[in-house]
Amino acid sequence: MDSENLDPSMSNEGSTMLNAGFLKSVLPASARELIRNGLLRGSATSGMSQGFKQANIVILDKKFADDFEQFCLANSGPLPLLYRSKPGEWSSPPLSTSSDIRTDCPQYIKYERGNIAGNLSSLVEYTEQLKDMVTFYLGCSFSFESALLEADIPVRNIEQGRNISAFKTSIPCVSVGGFQCNMVVTMRPIPVEKLDAVVQVTHHMKDAHGAPVHIGHPGLIGIEDMLNPDFGDAVEAHRGDVPVFWPCGITASEAIRSCKSGLAFTHAPGCMFITDLQSEQEVASDFAADAEIPHVFCISQNPVHYSVASAAAVEKFKALDSLIQQDPGNRGIKHLLIEKQLLKACLSLSNAKSVLITTGFPTHFNNQPPEETDGPPGAIAIAAMLQAQKKNVVIVTDQRALEMNKKIIEEAVEQGRLKTPVPIVSFQDNGKDSALMFLCHDGDPQFPRFDHLIAIERAGMAADGNYYNARKVNIKHLVDPIDKLFLKAQDIPGISTTGIGDGGNELGMGKVKEAVKKYINNGDLIACDVEADFTVIAGVSNWGGYAVACGLYILNSCAIHERYLRKALGFPMTSEMVGYILALPTVQKEEKLLELLVKHGIRSGKTGNLGMEVDGLPFHDTHSSMIRQLLEITLGQAQST
């Protein structure tokens, strides 16, 4: 250690600050020596020995060690296990030379039967007890800070000379034995234009908690006050910053408290053990050709929420879009297209827990029933995949069509198209709070029943308050005001909406209404005025529904997205994939379902034919070919049925 690099004002008690530049570049062995000699007592190690890994520390009785190791393996996001010592082993041979865990953290916390019993600067006085205790070294996010700086990503807590902010969340860890707690996370404010880069840099650094597990509003993971962290210091965000959350090793402290494991020790928050292992220095450009490189997408502005998907998954969505955006009716839908709407809608749905679906376009006003065959198959395809992914699904429809739709759903279950019946409900506008009462428990916008609404081939309200089919016929007398649910959802935080259509007069197409008026036949009158957050345009609306089902499969088979969904807790849900595959649309399933609709008197939209066609296009070979091609993109292999 070069004493000339020390701050000359440093006192013998180590209570004064060392030169920040020195601490940044000091080698780990020297840093540990400074700590051992009391010169950095109580100091946060963020920014020290940049380029080297740091570790969280847990020390507990050997009789709890096996359970705690399993707890770490089951919750590898917050607790990436670097090394488990032998009982009474002070050193950590794989991680460092000349180290002593009794003295080499700036500060420790002592626990007695799960209760905090004080802070300690050294554990030497507990040497006898430590002979029967095991030390766990767990990865730390401080390890990737130098990689962030290398990639020109600001680390605000280092800029501000503060400890990292850490928060308790509402996210439960996987319990093992007596170890059960919610996850703790660290938060770093990241400029919005750097979100892709920060996820790409940390994605590969599994020993340092890996990629973030939440990006966006803290309330979505149970954090109420960002200015009062549970651990560490409050860190100020700059304009344009987004809160980004990583799993945190302080989770281990919460686990120790829950287990009440007699005598135990951990490092104090921010006061890590500095190892001799170099951090991975990969930056985003190093992975440009990696199919598993993550990308970040905004899926909600109220509250702000982002999700992630791999480059390979994004490419599949591009292929799905290109396929379903064919325009067999020559309606001019190319003018309505908005980039990445299918991807963002599916990302939002994948993060949702409860989804409301609506469909039904009574274009054949002189027939009974007046519905068309475009819409219900796509709605059922989405519902089937949402069911497979264990989400709550409800369908809302017109009161006059309620019983018919209930029968269709019952028969779809008998066919095996749906796993279980989907509840069918109606909505009536009985006053100014009707939509709010329908969407939220007790009409309280803080407790919505649904977090996503989907309209697929649903008649949409035009600017004059009427509902028109493509031939300019007003069908308002056949349509219940389900649009009002979508309008009210715009005011309720946490509810996102998707509209799927093929002509611009469907519910949710308000986002493209100016293009509908300009390019779609009769668009100046029929254009839907009600917009959705995501507008999925397809040559036939059913194709959009099939693509959503396929997209949900793609995302949940994407390791990057799947980890983000489960917050890096537990294990990959590979056992669920068979159920997801079985929920996908196939030619055989969709043919049987179309036969079912025809049996109920539902006609093709464009021609009014009561037969095996949708929008005037025959099921064989137009729609059957579309389904095969969608499955080929989704599963990566040719489909025969």
XYZ file of C-alpha atoms in Angstrom:
641
model
C 0.000 0.000 0.000
C 1.438 3.403 -1.003
C 0.977 5.770 1.940
C 1.574 8.781 -0.325
C -1.878 8.219 -1.832
C -3.621 8.616 1.525
C -5.445 11.801 2.396
C -3.036 13.719 4.679
C -5.897 14.737 6.992
C -6.705 11.092 7.825
C -6.732 10.505 11.580
C -5.538 7.406 13.417
C -9.135 6.521 14.249
C -9.952 6.263 10.562
C -12.863 8.665 10.978
C -11.770 10.946 8.129
C -12.141 10.326 4.419
C -9.500 8.785 2.196
C -8.844 10.228 -1.232
C -11.696 9.124 -3.506
C -9.406 8.548 -6.468
C -7.205 6.290 -4.366
C -10.167 4.241 -3.125
C -11.372 3.835 -6.694
C -8.080 2.355 -7.863
C -6.794 0.621 -4.720
C -6.195 -3.107 -5.115
C -8.503 -5.395 -3.116
C -5.756 -6.685 -0.793
C -4.845 -3.108 0.101
C -8.485 -2.166 0.586
C -8.962 -5.108 2.952
C -5.840 -4.025 4.859
C -7.237 -0.521 5.255
C -10.501 -1.952 6.516
C -8.714 -4.411 8.856
C -6.728 -1.547 10.364
C -9.874 0.502 11.008
C -9.160 3.190 8.411
C -12.454 2.640 6.563
C -14.634 1.702 9.491
C -18.315 2.008 8.593
C -17.559 3.141 5.040
C -19.687 2.033 2.105
C -17.574 0.111 -0.406
C -19.432 1.278 -3.499
C -16.843 2.713 -5.888
C -13.883 1.098 -4.110
C -11.455 -1.169 -5.986
C -13.347 -0.674 -9.199
C -13.158 -3.633 -11.543
C -13.222 -6.204 -8.725
C -16.143 -8.190 -7.380
C -17.605 -7.469 -3.978
C -19.583 -9.864 -1.790
C -22.419 -9.832 0.694
C -21.636 -11.822 3.834
C -23.803 -14.150 5.943
C -22.367 -16.105 8.873
C -24.561 -18.593 10.727
C -24.479 -21.771 12.761
C -23.429 -24.816 10.750
C -26.712 -26.617 11.542
C -28.552 -24.049 9.394
C -25.990 -24.029 6.586
C -27.526 -26.665 4.315
C -30.967 -25.030 4.401
C -29.468 -21.607 3.772
C -27.498 -22.912 0.802
C -30.709 -24.304 -0.692
C -32.402 -20.975 0.014
C -29.650 -19.238 -1.967
C -29.942 -21.651 -4.883
C -33.738 -21.192 -4.959
C -33.362 -17.393 -4.931
C -30.245 -16.929 -7.013
C -31.178 -13.412 -8.165
C -30.716 -11.750 -4.765
C -28.419 -14.484 -3.410
C -25.878 -15.603 -6.063
C -23.626 -17.957 -4.107
C -19.909 -17.342 -4.679
C -18.479 -19.502 -1.903
C -19.575 -21.477 1.164
C -16.831 -21.815 3.756
C -16.060 -24.736 5.988
C -16.983 -24.261 9.667
C -14.456 -21.992 11.317
C -12.780 -21.012 8.035
C -11.830 -17.323 8.087
C -10.332 -17.196 4.595
C -12.041 -17.640 1.235
C -9.477 -19.321 -1.054
C -11.486 -19.122 -4.310
C -12.202 -15.427 -3.801
C -9.174 -13.863 -2.158
C -5.723 -14.315 -0.659
C -4.676 -13.003 2.743
C -8.220 -12.306 3.863
C -9.939 -12.728 7.218
C -13.710 -12.519 7.290
C -13.606 -11.529 10.968
C -12.006 -8.170 10.142
C -12.329 -7.440 6.423
C -15.769 -5.830 6.182
C -16.040 -2.166 7.219
C -18.953 -2.990 9.516
C -21.001 -6.016 10.604
C -24.431 -6.576 12.077
C -24.947 -9.040 14.899
C -28.195 -11.028 15.220
C -29.491 -12.956 18.197
C -32.460 -15.228 17.430
C -33.322 -13.062 14.424
C -33.168 -9.748 16.233
C -30.525 -7.129 15.497
C -28.243 -6.940 18.508
C -25.887 -4.213 17.339
C -23.229 -3.104 14.868
C -19.660 -4.351 15.110
C -16.387 -3.226 13.525
C -14.796 -6.630 14.017
C -15.784 -10.218 14.806
C -12.500 -11.192 16.452
C -14.072 -11.341 19.908
C -16.437 -14.058 18.575
C -13.637 -16.286 17.307
C -14.623 -19.194 19.540
C -18.276 -19.146 18.388
C -17.214 -18.752 14.754
C -15.477 -22.122 14.864
C -18.959 -23.712 14.586
C -20.262 -21.224 12.027
C -20.258 -21.173 8.226
C -19.675 -18.088 6.079
C -21.574 -17.542 2.841
C -20.134 -15.126 0.280
C -22.869 -13.826 -2.038
C -22.551 -11.714 -5.166
C -23.068 -7.958 -4.944
C -24.240 -5.336 -7.422
C -21.288 -3.100 -6.521
C -19.343 -5.560 -8.692
C -20.935 -4.245 -11.888
C -20.605 -0.536 -11.173
C -17.266 -0.249 -12.948
C -18.801 -1.976 -15.985
C -21.627 0.577 -15.965
C -19.144 3.443 -15.844
C -17.124 1.810 -18.640
C -20.305 1.810 -20.745
C -20.852 5.523 -19.980
C -23.840 4.805 -17.725
C -23.949 7.173 -14.729
C -24.012 5.682 -11.234
C -25.788 8.390 -9.280
C -24.909 7.193 -5.780
C -21.182 7.304 -6.646
C -21.618 10.744 -8.230
C -23.301 11.944 -5.050
C -20.890 10.230 -2.646
C -23.717 8.222 -1.085
C -24.427 4.631 -0.184
C -26.759 2.772 -2.519
C -30.510 2.914 -1.830
C -32.063 -0.427 -0.888
C -35.724 -1.217 -0.272
C -37.880 -4.007 1.077
C -40.442 -5.170 -1.499
C -43.706 -7.103 -1.632
C -42.038 -9.851 -3.715
C -41.864 -13.139 -1.767
C -38.773 -15.317 -2.016
C -39.003 -19.088 -2.339
C -39.032 -20.435 1.235
C -36.657 -23.170 2.408
C -36.854 -24.510 5.973
C -37.102 -21.572 8.345
C -35.822 -19.080 5.772
C -38.710 -17.057 4.371
C -38.844 -13.368 3.540
C -39.565 -10.851 0.815
C -36.846 -9.758 -1.555
C -34.806 -6.612 -0.955
C -33.735 -4.589 -4.008
C -31.248 -1.853 -4.754
C -32.315 1.113 -6.863
C -30.254 3.104 -9.320
C -31.723 6.018 -11.297
C -30.806 5.436 -14.945
C -31.350 7.843 -17.872
C -34.169 6.546 -20.060
C -31.915 6.443 -23.128
C -29.494 4.167 -21.229
C -32.029 1.493 -20.202
C -31.100 -0.889 -23.004
C -27.418 -0.491 -22.197
C -27.767 -0.998 -18.442
C -29.704 -4.238 -18.908
C -27.277 -5.465 -21.553
C -24.226 -4.755 -19.389
C -25.587 -6.474 -16.268
C -27.445 -9.337 -18.000
C -24.331 -11.523 -18.226
C -23.107 -10.721 -14.703
C -25.055 -13.415 -12.884
C -22.623 -13.407 -9.935
C -23.545 -9.763 -9.327
C -27.346 -10.260 -9.418
C -27.551 -10.071 -13.206
C -30.079 -7.892 -15.029
C -32.680 -5.762 -13.226
C -35.908 -7.388 -12.056
C -38.057 -4.255 -12.223
C -37.863 -1.048 -14.220
C -40.342 1.704 -13.473
C -42.720 2.765 -10.737
C -41.626 1.532 -7.287
C -45.207 1.049 -6.100
C -45.582 -1.913 -8.459
C -43.226 -3.878 -6.208
C -44.510 -2.536 -2.907
C -42.134 0.407 -2.376
C -44.016 3.427 -1.065
C -41.411 6.127 -0.475
C -38.289 6.441 -2.605
C -36.966 9.241 -0.412
C -36.792 6.969 2.631
C -34.940 3.773 1.737
C -35.012 0.907 4.218
C -31.228 0.608 3.881
C -28.506 2.960 2.666
C -29.003 6.543 1.531
C -31.565 8.322 -0.605
C -30.122 8.917 -4.072
C -31.336 11.843 -6.145
C -32.577 11.156 -9.668
C -31.914 13.538 -12.532
C -34.558 14.702 -14.982
C -35.197 11.869 -17.436
C -33.990 9.149 -15.061
C -36.026 5.981 -14.526
C -35.788 3.948 -11.283
C -34.157 0.579 -12.011
C -34.181 -2.189 -9.410
C -31.792 -5.101 -8.937
C -32.061 -7.995 -6.472
C -30.018 -7.277 -3.368
C -28.013 -9.448 -0.986
C -29.588 -7.687 2.001
C -32.355 -10.193 1.317
C -30.138 -12.596 3.275
C -30.408 -10.371 6.350
C -34.190 -10.520 6.119
C -33.962 -14.308 5.837
C -31.760 -14.490 8.936
C -34.282 -12.425 10.857
C -37.129 -14.702 9.786
C -35.283 -17.883 10.749
C -34.338 -16.727 14.260
C -31.208 -18.834 13.930
C -29.453 -18.030 17.199
C -26.219 -16.095 16.790
C -25.573 -14.841 13.257
C -23.701 -12.065 11.502
C -23.952 -10.195 8.209
C -22.126 -7.275 6.678
C -23.786 -3.919 7.330
C -25.671 -2.600 4.268
C -23.185 -1.206 1.775
C -20.164 -2.449 3.746
C -19.115 -5.344 1.533
C -16.237 -7.806 1.409
C -13.951 -6.915 -1.518
C -12.637 -9.972 -3.404
C -9.628 -10.439 -5.671
C -11.854 -11.579 -8.552
C -12.119 -9.214 -11.489
C -15.593 -8.146 -12.536
C -16.782 -8.950 -16.023
C -16.074 -5.896 -18.145
C -18.386 -6.722 -21.037
C -20.279 -3.787 -22.434
C -23.297 -3.727 -24.723
C -21.232 -3.530 -27.926
C -19.534 -6.834 -27.089
C -22.853 -8.645 -27.420
C -24.188 -7.022 -30.564
C -24.441 -10.356 -32.361
C -25.867 -12.258 -29.382
C -29.438 -13.466 -30.009
C -30.014 -13.401 -26.256
C -29.107 -9.748 -25.864
C -31.933 -8.062 -23.902
C -33.928 -5.045 -25.026
C -36.161 -2.796 -22.921
C -39.635 -1.567 -23.880
C -42.044 0.801 -22.174
C -45.369 -0.962 -21.588
C -47.119 1.670 -19.468
C -46.924 5.387 -18.740
C -49.397 5.342 -15.849
C -47.676 4.082 -13.833
C -44.363 3.989 -15.677
C -43.434 0.359 -16.322
C -40.918 -1.313 -18.618
C -40.414 -4.914 -19.623
C -37.703 -6.859 -21.441
C -37.289 -9.369 -24.253
C -34.359 -10.911 -26.116
C -33.235 -9.838 -29.570
C -34.314 -13.254 -30.864
C -37.834 -12.807 -29.469
C -38.068 -9.315 -30.959
C -37.145 -10.713 -34.385
C -39.949 -13.277 -34.111
C -42.412 -10.478 -33.389
C -41.232 -8.649 -36.490
C -41.968 -11.811 -38.480
C -45.416 -12.150 -36.894
C -46.204 -8.523 -37.725
C -45.098 -8.897 -41.321
C -47.275 -11.981 -41.721
C -50.534 -10.730 -40.191
C -50.272 -7.323 -41.871
C -51.003 -8.783 -45.272
C -54.069 -7.032 -46.680
C -56.195 -9.611 -48.569
C -59.171 -7.245 -48.683
C -57.085 -4.358 -50.095
C -58.455 -2.030 -47.427
C -55.272 0.033 -47.175
C -54.264 -1.098 -43.682
C -50.595 -0.378 -44.427
C -51.391 3.252 -43.635
C -52.580 2.323 -40.113
C -49.505 0.453 -38.939
C -47.593 1.548 -35.831
C -44.271 -0.102 -35.047
C -43.928 -2.708 -32.271
C -47.568 -2.561 -31.154
C -47.968 -6.349 -31.114
C -44.749 -6.757 -29.122
C -45.669 -4.103 -26.555
C -49.221 -5.399 -26.183
C -47.897 -8.907 -25.520
C -45.278 -7.633 -23.069
C -48.012 -5.813 -21.175
C -50.267 -8.876 -21.194
C -47.421 -11.098 -20.065
C -46.929 -8.870 -17.017
C -50.687 -8.742 -16.320
C -52.570 -10.881 -13.813
C -56.191 -10.268 -14.818
C -57.444 -9.583 -18.354
C -60.846 -8.492 -19.707
C -61.563 -9.381 -23.357
C -64.368 -8.066 -25.536
C -65.400 -8.973 -29.078
C -68.507 -8.866 -31.252
C -69.291 -6.852 -34.375
C -72.998 -7.105 -35.292
C -72.470 -6.099 -38.902
C -75.338 -8.309 -40.203
C -78.099 -6.215 -38.668
C -80.845 -8.003 -40.636
C -79.822 -11.453 -39.434
C -80.172 -13.212 -36.119
C -77.597 -13.367 -34.670
C -76.018 -10.337 -36.370
C -72.425 -11.238 -35.351
C -69.624 -12.177 -37.741
C -67.050 -14.963 -37.607
C -64.135 -12.557 -37.283
C -63.382 -11.773 -33.640
C -64.591 -14.677 -31.469
C -61.925 -17.154 -32.659
C -59.174 -14.624 -32.026
C -60.611 -13.768 -28.603
C -60.764 -17.446 -27.635
C -57.186 -17.998 -28.869
C -55.984 -15.193 -26.579
C -58.082 -16.476 -23.670
C -56.690 -20.006 -24.065
C -53.083 -18.811 -23.841
C -53.830 -16.483 -20.919
C -55.472 -19.402 -19.101
C -52.421 -21.582 -19.730
C -50.283 -18.836 -18.200
C -52.509 -18.860 -15.101
C -54.039 -15.430 -15.584
C -57.590 -14.501 -14.661
C -59.659 -14.036 -17.835
C -63.178 -12.584 -18.237
C -65.105 -11.833 -21.437
C -67.546 -8.918 -21.617
C -70.129 -8.846 -24.401
C -73.510 -7.396 -25.362
C -76.431 -8.309 -23.141
C -78.427 -9.525 -26.154
C -75.616 -11.968 -27.067
C -74.820 -13.128 -23.536
C -76.479 -16.548 -23.630
C -75.185 -17.377 -27.107
C -71.615 -16.563 -26.083
C -71.930 -18.630 -22.916
C -72.950 -21.628 -25.030
C -70.060 -21.047 -27.425
C -67.610 -20.969 -24.515
C -69.095 -24.141 -23.006
C -68.755 -25.960 -26.309
C -65.216 -24.597 -26.807
C -64.314 -26.220 -23.484
C -65.903 -29.498 -24.634
C -63.812 -29.308 -27.804
C -60.674 -28.782 -25.724
C -60.050 -25.307 -27.203
C -60.327 -23.818 -23.699
C -59.060 -25.502 -20.576
C -61.897 -24.214 -18.373
C -64.945 -21.988 -18.976
C -64.284 -18.256 -19.219
C -66.800 -16.122 -17.286
C -69.049 -14.141 -19.655
C -70.499 -10.860 -18.400
C -72.226 -7.792 -19.813
C -71.846 -4.087 -19.077
C -74.640 -1.543 -18.909
C -74.138 2.186 -18.524
C -76.373 3.024 -15.566
C -74.745 6.244 -14.503
C -71.524 8.200 -14.386
C -69.734 5.691 -12.150
C -70.880 2.533 -13.925
C -67.585 1.961 -15.726
C -65.560 2.686 -12.591
C -67.634 0.253 -10.521
C -67.257 -2.410 -13.220
C -63.481 -2.023 -13.525
C -62.547 -1.537 -9.857
C -63.390 -3.200 -6.566
C -65.935 -0.972 -4.784
C -65.282 1.660 -7.436
C -61.847 2.382 -5.956
C -59.289 3.134 -8.716
C -56.510 1.955 -6.398
C -57.903 -1.582 -6.662
C -58.672 -2.421 -10.298
C -60.177 -5.830 -11.092
C -58.267 -5.984 -14.355
C -54.863 -4.757 -15.424
C -55.437 -5.168 -19.160
C -58.451 -4.770 -21.474
C -58.452 -6.253 -24.988
C -60.910 -5.468 -27.763
C -60.709 -7.656 -30.858
C -63.021 -6.973 -33.808
C -65.372 -5.112 -31.488
C -67.615 -2.399 -32.921
C -66.105 0.952 -31.935
C -67.815 4.251 -31.250
C -67.300 6.912 -33.925
C -66.840 10.618 -33.282
C -70.605 11.234 -33.522
C -71.350 8.629 -30.827
C -72.698 6.059 -33.274
C -71.351 2.665 -34.349
C -70.924 1.893 -38.053
C -70.146 -1.160 -40.095
C -67.880 -0.830 -43.141
C -70.889 0.053 -45.326
C -71.738 3.098 -43.176
C -74.814 1.451 -41.592
C -75.409 2.663 -38.029
C -75.694 -0.414 -35.760
C -75.780 1.449 -32.445
C -78.994 -0.286 -31.373
C -77.132 -3.606 -31.333
C -74.046 -2.458 -29.403
C -73.672 -2.035 -25.642
C -71.355 0.846 -24.584
C -68.314 -1.256 -23.715
C -66.237 1.595 -25.172
C -66.844 3.440 -21.906
C -64.750 0.846 -20.087
C -61.817 1.683 -22.353
C -62.377 5.405 -21.896
C -62.505 5.081 -18.108
C -59.424 2.835 -18.118
C -57.439 5.812 -19.433
C -57.962 7.466 -16.023
C -57.155 4.435 -13.852
C -53.466 3.812 -13.108
C -52.435 0.257 -13.791
C -54.952 -0.637 -16.510
C -53.575 -0.946 -20.046
C -55.643 -1.468 -23.192
C -55.195 -3.137 -26.571
C -57.342 -2.800 -29.680
C -57.116 -5.363 -32.496
C -58.771 -4.491 -35.804
C -58.593 -4.670 -39.578
C -60.603 -1.702 -40.830
C -60.377 1.212 -38.405
C -63.975 1.085 -37.141
C -63.138 -1.303 -34.313
C -62.835 -0.400 -30.637
C -59.319 0.797 -29.836
C -58.519 2.174 -33.289
C -58.751 5.798 -32.128
C -54.961 6.071 -32.129
C -54.986 5.793 -35.947
C -58.303 7.553 -36.631
C -56.761 10.302 -38.758
C -55.172 7.703 -41.028
C -58.482 5.793 -41.134
C -60.298 8.931 -42.241
C -57.723 9.585 -44.943
C -57.060 6.126 -46.359
C -59.931 3.745 -45.467
C -63.144 3.669 -47.499
C -65.872 5.600 -45.604
C -63.272 6.290 -42.913
C -64.383 9.876 -42.369
C -67.629 8.540 -40.863
C -66.871 5.054 -39.539
C -63.498 5.669 -37.857
C -63.513 4.652 -34.201
C -62.827 7.612 -31.929
C -61.803 5.560 -28.861
C -58.135 4.715 -28.651
C -56.227 1.970 -26.878
C -52.678 2.041 -25.558
C -51.668 -0.543 -28.151
C -53.193 -0.775 -31.625
C -52.646 -4.097 -33.395
C -53.558 -3.976 -37.085
C -54.052 -7.184 -39.079
C -55.487 -8.154 -42.470
C -58.141 -10.108 -40.529
C -58.676 -9.434 -36.827
C -58.567 -13.137 -35.964
C -55.025 -13.165 -37.296
C -54.167 -10.495 -34.743
C -55.666 -12.651 -31.985
C -53.701 -15.687 -33.106
C -50.543 -13.549 -33.192
C -51.134 -12.354 -29.613
C -51.436 -15.974 -28.457
C -48.241 -16.845 -30.324
C -46.500 -13.744 -28.960
C -47.336 -14.695 -25.379
C -45.807 -18.116 -26.031
C -42.675 -16.543 -27.529
C -42.176 -14.263 -24.534
C -42.648 -16.988 -21.967
C -40.171 -19.225 -23.795
C -37.660 -16.344 -23.800
C -35.275 -16.854 -20.865
C -34.626 -13.123 -20.491
C -38.313 -12.239 -20.267
C -39.201 -15.261 -18.133
C -36.548 -14.313 -15.546
C -37.881 -10.753 -15.446
C -41.408 -12.032 -14.823
C -40.392 -14.225 -11.891
C -38.055 -11.520 -10.564
C -35.045 -13.885 -10.678
C -36.604 -15.994 -7.907
C -37.235 -19.729 -8.092
C -36.320 -21.677 -11.208
C -37.208 -21.384 -14.921
C -40.774 -22.508 -15.601
C -39.786 -25.102 -18.198
C -42.434 -27.534 -16.955
C -45.149 -25.061 -17.990
C -44.097 -24.962 -21.633
C -46.083 -28.065 -22.633
C -49.268 -26.363 -21.470
C -48.377 -23.247 -23.439
C -47.828 -25.284 -26.596
C -51.177 -27.032 -26.133
C -52.886 -23.619 -25.859
C -51.584 -22.386 -29.226
C -54.051 -22.185 -32.135
C -53.794 -25.001 -34.680
C -55.576 -25.600 -37.962
C -57.592 -28.453 -36.485
C -58.686 -26.475 -33.411
C -59.653 -23.374 -35.359
C -61.535 -25.380 -37.977
C -63.667 -27.022 -35.271
C -64.264 -23.671 -33.594
C -65.385 -22.073 -36.866
C -67.767 -24.986 -37.403
C -69.156 -24.276 -33.931
C -69.766 -20.604 -34.767
C -71.483 -21.526 -38.017
C -73.690 -23.963 -36.116
C -74.820 -21.011 -33.986
C -75.716 -19.035 -37.121
C -72.738 -16.677 -37.123
C -71.825 -15.466 -40.617
C -68.798 -14.297 -42.542
C -68.352 -10.536 -42.185
C -67.857 -9.390 -45.747
C -70.222 -11.728 -47.617
C -72.768 -12.761 -45.003
C -72.247 -16.401 -46.009
C -73.077 -19.008 -43.402
C -70.132 -21.274 -44.031
C -66.449 -21.956 -43.445
C -65.115 -18.509 -44.174
C -64.070 -15.350 -42.336
C -64.260 -11.894 -43.939
C -65.134 -13.552 -47.242
C -61.931 -15.635 -47.206
C -62.191 -19.445 -47.105
C -60.831 -21.218 -44.055
C -58.941 -23.559 -46.407
C -56.440 -22.494 -47.588
C -56.334 -18.839 -46.536
C -56.832 -18.961 -42.743
C -55.370 -22.455 -42.363
C -52.216 -21.290 -44.157
C -51.974 -18.238 -41.899
C -52.189 -20.427 -38.774
C -49.480 -22.780 -40.060
C -47.152 -19.902 -40.851
C -47.728 -18.273 -37.448
C -46.877 -21.540 -35.724
C -43.779 -21.976 -37.879
C -42.491 -18.582 -36.705
C -43.459 -19.292 -33.100
C -42.101 -22.816 -32.776
C -39.397 -22.629 -35.412
C -40.601 -25.608 -37.428
C -43.018 -26.363 -40.236
C -46.568 -27.220 -39.141
C -48.766 -29.797 -40.805
C -51.916 -29.362 -38.692
